[in-house]
mmCIF file of C-alpha atoms in Angstrom:
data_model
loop_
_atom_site.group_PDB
_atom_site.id
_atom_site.type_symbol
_atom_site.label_atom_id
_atom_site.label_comp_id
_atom_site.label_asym_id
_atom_site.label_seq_id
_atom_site.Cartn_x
_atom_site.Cartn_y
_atom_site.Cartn_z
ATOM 1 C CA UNK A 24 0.000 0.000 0.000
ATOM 2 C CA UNK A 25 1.163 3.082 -0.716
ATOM 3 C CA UNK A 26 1.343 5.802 2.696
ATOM 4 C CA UNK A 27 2.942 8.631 3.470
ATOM 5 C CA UNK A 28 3.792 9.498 7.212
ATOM 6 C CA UNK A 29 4.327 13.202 8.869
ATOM 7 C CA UNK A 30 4.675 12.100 12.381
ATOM 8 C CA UNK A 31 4.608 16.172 13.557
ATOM 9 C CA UNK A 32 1.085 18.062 13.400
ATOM 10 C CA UNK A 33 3.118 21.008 14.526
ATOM 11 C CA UNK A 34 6.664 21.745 14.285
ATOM 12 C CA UNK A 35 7.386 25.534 16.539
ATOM 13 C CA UNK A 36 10.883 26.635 16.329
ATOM 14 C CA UNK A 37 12.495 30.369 16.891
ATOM 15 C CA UNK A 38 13.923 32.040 14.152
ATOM 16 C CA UNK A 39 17.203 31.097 12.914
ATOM 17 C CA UNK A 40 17.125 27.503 14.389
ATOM 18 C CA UNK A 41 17.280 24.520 11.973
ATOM 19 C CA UNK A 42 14.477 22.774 11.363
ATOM 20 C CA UNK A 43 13.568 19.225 10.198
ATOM 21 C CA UNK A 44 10.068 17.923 8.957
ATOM 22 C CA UNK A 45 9.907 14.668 8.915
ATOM 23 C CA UNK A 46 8.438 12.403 6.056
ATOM 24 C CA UNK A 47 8.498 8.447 5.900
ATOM 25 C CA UNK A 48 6.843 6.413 2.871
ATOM 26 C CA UNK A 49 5.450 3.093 2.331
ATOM 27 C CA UNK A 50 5.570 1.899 -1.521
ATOM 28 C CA UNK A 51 6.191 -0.981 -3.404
ATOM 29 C CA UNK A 52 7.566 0.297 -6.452
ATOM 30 C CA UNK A 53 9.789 3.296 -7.186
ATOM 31 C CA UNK A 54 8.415 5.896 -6.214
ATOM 32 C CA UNK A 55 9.236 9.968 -6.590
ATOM 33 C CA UNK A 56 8.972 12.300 -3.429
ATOM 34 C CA UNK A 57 7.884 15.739 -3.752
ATOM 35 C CA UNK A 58 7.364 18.205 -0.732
ATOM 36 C CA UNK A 59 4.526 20.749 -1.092
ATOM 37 C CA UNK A 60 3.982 23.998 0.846
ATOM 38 C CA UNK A 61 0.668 25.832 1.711
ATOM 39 C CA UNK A 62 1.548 29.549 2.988
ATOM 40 C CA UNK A 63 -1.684 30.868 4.639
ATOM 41 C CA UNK A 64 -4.379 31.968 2.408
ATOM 42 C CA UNK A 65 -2.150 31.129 -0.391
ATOM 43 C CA UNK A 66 -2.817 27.593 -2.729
ATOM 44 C CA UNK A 67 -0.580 24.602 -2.400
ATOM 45 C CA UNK A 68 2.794 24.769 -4.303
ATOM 46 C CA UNK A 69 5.697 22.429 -4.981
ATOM 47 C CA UNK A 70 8.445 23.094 -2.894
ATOM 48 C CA UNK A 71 10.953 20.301 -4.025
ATOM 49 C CA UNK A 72 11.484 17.143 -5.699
ATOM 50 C CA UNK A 73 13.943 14.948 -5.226
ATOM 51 C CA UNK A 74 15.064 14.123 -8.678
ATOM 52 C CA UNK A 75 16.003 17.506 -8.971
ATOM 53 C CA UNK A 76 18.220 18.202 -6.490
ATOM 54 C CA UNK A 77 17.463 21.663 -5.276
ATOM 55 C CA UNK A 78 18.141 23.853 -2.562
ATOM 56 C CA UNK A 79 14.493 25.967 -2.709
ATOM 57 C CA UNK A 80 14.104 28.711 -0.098
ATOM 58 C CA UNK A 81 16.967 27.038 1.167
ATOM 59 C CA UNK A 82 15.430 24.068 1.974
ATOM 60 C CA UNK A 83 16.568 20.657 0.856
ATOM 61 C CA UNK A 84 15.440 16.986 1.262
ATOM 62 C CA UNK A 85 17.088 14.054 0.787
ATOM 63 C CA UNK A 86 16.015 10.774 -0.601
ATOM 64 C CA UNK A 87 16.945 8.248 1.719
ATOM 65 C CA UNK A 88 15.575 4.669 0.355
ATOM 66 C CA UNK A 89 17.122 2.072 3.089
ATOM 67 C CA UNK A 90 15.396 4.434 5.889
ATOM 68 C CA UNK A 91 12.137 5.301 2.948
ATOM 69 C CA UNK A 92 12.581 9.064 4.551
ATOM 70 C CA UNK A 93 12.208 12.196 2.747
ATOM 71 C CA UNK A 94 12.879 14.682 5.653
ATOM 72 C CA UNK A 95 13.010 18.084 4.533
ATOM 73 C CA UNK A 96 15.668 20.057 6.352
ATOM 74 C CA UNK A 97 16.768 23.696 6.737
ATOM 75 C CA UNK A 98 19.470 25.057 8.701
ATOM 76 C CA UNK A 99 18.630 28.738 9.760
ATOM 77 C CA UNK A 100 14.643 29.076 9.735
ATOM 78 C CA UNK A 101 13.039 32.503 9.062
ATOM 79 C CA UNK A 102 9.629 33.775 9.842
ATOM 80 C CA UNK A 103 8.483 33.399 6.358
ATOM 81 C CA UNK A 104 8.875 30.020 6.360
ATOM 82 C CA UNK A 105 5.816 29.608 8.585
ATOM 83 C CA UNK A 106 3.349 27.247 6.606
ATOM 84 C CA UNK A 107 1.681 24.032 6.358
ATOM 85 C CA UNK A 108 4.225 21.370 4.783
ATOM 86 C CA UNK A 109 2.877 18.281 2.834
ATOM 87 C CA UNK A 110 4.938 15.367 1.626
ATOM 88 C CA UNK A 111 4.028 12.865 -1.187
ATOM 89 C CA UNK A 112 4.734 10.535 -3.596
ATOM 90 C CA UNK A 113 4.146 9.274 -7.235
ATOM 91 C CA UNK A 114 4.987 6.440 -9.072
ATOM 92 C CA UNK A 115 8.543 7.316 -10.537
ATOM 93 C CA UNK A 116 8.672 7.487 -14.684
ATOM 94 C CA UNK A 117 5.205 7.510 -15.536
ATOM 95 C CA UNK A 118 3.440 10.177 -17.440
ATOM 96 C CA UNK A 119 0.344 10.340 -14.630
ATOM 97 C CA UNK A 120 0.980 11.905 -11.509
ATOM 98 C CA UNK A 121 -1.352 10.411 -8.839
ATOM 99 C CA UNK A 122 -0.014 12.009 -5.624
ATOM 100 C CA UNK A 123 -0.209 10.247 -2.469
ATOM 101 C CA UNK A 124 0.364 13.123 0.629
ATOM 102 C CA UNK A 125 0.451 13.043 4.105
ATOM 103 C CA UNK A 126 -1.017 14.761 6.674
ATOM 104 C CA UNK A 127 0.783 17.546 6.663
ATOM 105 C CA UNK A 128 2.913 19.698 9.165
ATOM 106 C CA UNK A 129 2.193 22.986 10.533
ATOM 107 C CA UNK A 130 5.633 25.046 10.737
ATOM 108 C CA UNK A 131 5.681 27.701 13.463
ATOM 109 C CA UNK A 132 8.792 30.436 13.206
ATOM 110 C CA UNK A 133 8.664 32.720 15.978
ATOM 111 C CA UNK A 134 10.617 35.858 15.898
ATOM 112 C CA UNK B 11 -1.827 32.778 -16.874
ATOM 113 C CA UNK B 12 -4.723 32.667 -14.109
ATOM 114 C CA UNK B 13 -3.226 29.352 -12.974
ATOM 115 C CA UNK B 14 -5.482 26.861 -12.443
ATOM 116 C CA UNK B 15 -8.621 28.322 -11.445
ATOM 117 C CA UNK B 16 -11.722 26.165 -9.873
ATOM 118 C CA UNK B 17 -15.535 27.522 -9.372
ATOM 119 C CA UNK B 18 -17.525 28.492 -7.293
ATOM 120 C CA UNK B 19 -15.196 28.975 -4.313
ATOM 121 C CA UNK B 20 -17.613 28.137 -1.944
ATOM 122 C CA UNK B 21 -21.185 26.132 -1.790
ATOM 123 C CA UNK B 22 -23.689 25.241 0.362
ATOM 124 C CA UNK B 23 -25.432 22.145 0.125
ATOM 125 C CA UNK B 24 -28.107 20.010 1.598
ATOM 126 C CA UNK B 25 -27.841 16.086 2.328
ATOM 127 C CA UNK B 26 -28.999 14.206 -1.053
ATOM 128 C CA UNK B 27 -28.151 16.777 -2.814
ATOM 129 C CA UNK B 28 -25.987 17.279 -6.270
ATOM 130 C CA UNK B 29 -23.177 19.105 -6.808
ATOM 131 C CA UNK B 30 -20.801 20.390 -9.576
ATOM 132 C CA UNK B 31 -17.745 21.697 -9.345
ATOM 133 C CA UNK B 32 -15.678 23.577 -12.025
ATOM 134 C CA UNK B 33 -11.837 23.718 -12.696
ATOM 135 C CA UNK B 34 -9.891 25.394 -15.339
ATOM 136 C CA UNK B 35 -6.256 23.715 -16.045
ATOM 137 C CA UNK B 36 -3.334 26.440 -16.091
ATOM 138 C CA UNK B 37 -2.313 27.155 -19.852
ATOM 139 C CA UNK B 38 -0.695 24.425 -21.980
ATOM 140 C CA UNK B 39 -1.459 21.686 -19.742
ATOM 141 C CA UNK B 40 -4.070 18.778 -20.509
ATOM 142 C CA UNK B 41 -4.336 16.585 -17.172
ATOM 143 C CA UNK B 42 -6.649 17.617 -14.593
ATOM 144 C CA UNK B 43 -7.025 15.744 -11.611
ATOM 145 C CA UNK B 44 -9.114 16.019 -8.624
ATOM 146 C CA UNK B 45 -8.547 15.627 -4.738
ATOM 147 C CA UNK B 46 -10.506 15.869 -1.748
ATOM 148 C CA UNK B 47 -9.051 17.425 1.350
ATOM 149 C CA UNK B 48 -11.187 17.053 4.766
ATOM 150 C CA UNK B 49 -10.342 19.160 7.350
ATOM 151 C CA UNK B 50 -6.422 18.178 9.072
ATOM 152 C CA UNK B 51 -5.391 16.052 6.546
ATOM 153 C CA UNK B 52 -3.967 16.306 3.187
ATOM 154 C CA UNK B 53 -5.323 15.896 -0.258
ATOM 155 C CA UNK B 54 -6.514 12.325 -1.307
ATOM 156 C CA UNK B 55 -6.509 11.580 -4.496
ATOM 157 C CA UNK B 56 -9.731 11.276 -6.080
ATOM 158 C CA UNK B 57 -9.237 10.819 -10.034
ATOM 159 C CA UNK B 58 -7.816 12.232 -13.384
ATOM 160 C CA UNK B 59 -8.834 13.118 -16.540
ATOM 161 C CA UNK B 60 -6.729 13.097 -19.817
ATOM 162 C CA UNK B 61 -7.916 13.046 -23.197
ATOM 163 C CA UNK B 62 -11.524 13.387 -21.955
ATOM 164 C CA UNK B 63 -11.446 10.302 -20.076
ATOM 165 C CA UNK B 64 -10.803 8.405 -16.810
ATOM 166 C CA UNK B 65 -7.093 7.522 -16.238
ATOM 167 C CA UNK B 66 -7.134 6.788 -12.994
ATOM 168 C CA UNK B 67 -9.466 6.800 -9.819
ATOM 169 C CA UNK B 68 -8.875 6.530 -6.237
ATOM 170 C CA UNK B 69 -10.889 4.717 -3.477
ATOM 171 C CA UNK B 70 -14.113 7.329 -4.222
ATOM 172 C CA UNK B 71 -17.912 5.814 -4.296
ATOM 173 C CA UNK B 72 -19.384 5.747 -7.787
ATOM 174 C CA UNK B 73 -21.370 8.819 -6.654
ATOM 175 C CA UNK B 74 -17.906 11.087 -7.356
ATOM 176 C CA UNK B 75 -17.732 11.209 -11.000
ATOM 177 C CA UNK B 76 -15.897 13.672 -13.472
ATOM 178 C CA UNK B 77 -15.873 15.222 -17.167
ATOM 179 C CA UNK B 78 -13.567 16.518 -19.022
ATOM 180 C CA UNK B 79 -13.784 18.829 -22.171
ATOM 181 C CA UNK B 80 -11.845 19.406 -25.411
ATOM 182 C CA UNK B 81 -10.744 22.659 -24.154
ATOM 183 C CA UNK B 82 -9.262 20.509 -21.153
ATOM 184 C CA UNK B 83 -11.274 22.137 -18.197
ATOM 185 C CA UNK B 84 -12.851 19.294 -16.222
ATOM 186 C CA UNK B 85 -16.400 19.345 -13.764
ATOM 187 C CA UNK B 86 -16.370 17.031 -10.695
ATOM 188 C CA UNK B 87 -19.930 15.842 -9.623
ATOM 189 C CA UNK B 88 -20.872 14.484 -6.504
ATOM 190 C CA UNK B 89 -24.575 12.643 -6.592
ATOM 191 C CA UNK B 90 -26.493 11.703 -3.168
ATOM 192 C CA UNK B 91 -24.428 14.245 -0.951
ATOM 193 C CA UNK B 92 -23.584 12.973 2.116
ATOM 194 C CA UNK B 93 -22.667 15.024 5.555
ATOM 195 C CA UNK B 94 -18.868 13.211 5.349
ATOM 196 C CA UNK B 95 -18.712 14.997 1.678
ATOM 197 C CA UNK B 96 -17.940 18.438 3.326
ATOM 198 C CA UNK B 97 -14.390 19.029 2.704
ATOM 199 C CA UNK B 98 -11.995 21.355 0.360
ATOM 200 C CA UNK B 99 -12.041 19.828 -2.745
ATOM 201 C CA UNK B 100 -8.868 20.722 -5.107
ATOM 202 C CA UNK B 101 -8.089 20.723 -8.864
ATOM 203 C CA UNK B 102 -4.658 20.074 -10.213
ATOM 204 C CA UNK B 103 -3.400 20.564 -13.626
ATOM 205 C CA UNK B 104 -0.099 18.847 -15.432
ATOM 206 C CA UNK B 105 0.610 18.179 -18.906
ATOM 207 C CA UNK B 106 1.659 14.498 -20.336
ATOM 208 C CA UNK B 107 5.164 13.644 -19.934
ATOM 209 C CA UNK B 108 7.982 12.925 -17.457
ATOM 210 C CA UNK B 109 8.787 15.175 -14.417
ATOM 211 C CA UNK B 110 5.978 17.158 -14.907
ATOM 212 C CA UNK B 111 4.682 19.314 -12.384
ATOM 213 C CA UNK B 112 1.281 19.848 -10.807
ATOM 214 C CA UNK B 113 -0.501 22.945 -10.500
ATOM 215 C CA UNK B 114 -3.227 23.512 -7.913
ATOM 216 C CA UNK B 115 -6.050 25.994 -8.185
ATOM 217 C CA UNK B 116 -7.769 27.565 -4.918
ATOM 218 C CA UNK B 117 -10.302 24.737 -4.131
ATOM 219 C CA UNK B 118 -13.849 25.262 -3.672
ATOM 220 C CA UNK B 119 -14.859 24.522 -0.083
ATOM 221 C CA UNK B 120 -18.257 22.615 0.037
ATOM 222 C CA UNK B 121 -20.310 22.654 2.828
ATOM 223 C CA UNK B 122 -22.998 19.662 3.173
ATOM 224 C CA UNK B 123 -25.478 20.288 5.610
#
């Protein structure tokens, strides 16, 4: 089956601390892992993928397929960065894109 | 480009009721899909539409189904509303090929009461 797990409801860090949001995946095939951003009153956006290994907004995530994580990490957080973080997955080289998220993760900066 | 844009925004509805919702794919893209998102947790997949037909379908009752026309825009319909049936319900847009990306609209939030 596939599943994707954000352990955190709510992640609350201070401003200029690192941050992690954690994603785990179940799936039998190959899969690709995406992490999408809602900012408030704003519609969901793709953040990152991990095929194309990009620092976005400084973020970055990391495909890790022995642990199946996809944490997204960031080193110095900033108050902008407060949003609600998905994670998902699609089945890797196919032309339909049938995302799978997760529950998402509320991200807190305080100044 | 508007983006992806979906109508009406929001809606009322009664129990038993119909319902039809409207999305407009971002420009150059011919994939819409649909996803329902009830309140705390993300966006489940609920079908797509590509070349005016059904591609693919997630676990959604027969009463969800969808349209799509030649100019790519897309209607979901939901028959025999039910109170569980309240919940954001989001369009997303892609064109055909590899490492595409998907493009979400706004949602329209409907409300069965």
């Amino acid at each position: 089956a596939q599943r994707v797990t954000q352990p955190e409801k709510l992640l609350s860090v201070f401003k200029g601390a690192p941050v992690e949001l954690k994603c785990n995946y179940s799936y039998s095939g190959s899969p690709e892992l995406f992490w999408y951003v809602q900012y408030s009153r704003q519609r969901l956006q793709l953040l990152l993928r991990h095929i194309s290994r990009e620092s976005i907004k400084g973020f970055t995530a990391d495909l890790n397929k022995g642990e199946t994580s996809f944490h997204l990490k960031k080193p110095f957080a900033q108050e902008e960065d407060s949003a609600m973080y998905y994670c998902a997955l699609s089945e890797a080289n196919t032309g339909f894109q049938k995302l799978v998220f997760g529950t998402g993760t509320r991200l807190l900066v305080s100044p | 480009d508007a983006g992806v844009t979906q109508s009406p925004t929001h809606l009322i509805k009664t129990r038993g009721q119909q319902v039809t919702l409207r999305c407009s794919p971002k420009s150059g893209h011919d994939t819409v899909s649909w996803y329902q998102q009830a309140l705390g947790q993300g966006p489940q997949f609920i079908f797509q539409y590509y070349e005016e037909e059904e591609r693919q379908r997630g676990n959604f009752p027969d009463r969800f189904s969808g349209h799509q026309f030649p100019n790519y825009s897309s209607e979901l319909n939901v028959n025999a509303l039910l109170l569980g049936d309240s919940a954001l319900y989001l369009c997303a847009s892609s064109s055909q090929g590899l490492n595409t990306e998907a493009f979400f609209g706004q949602g329209t939030r409907l409300t069965v009461v």
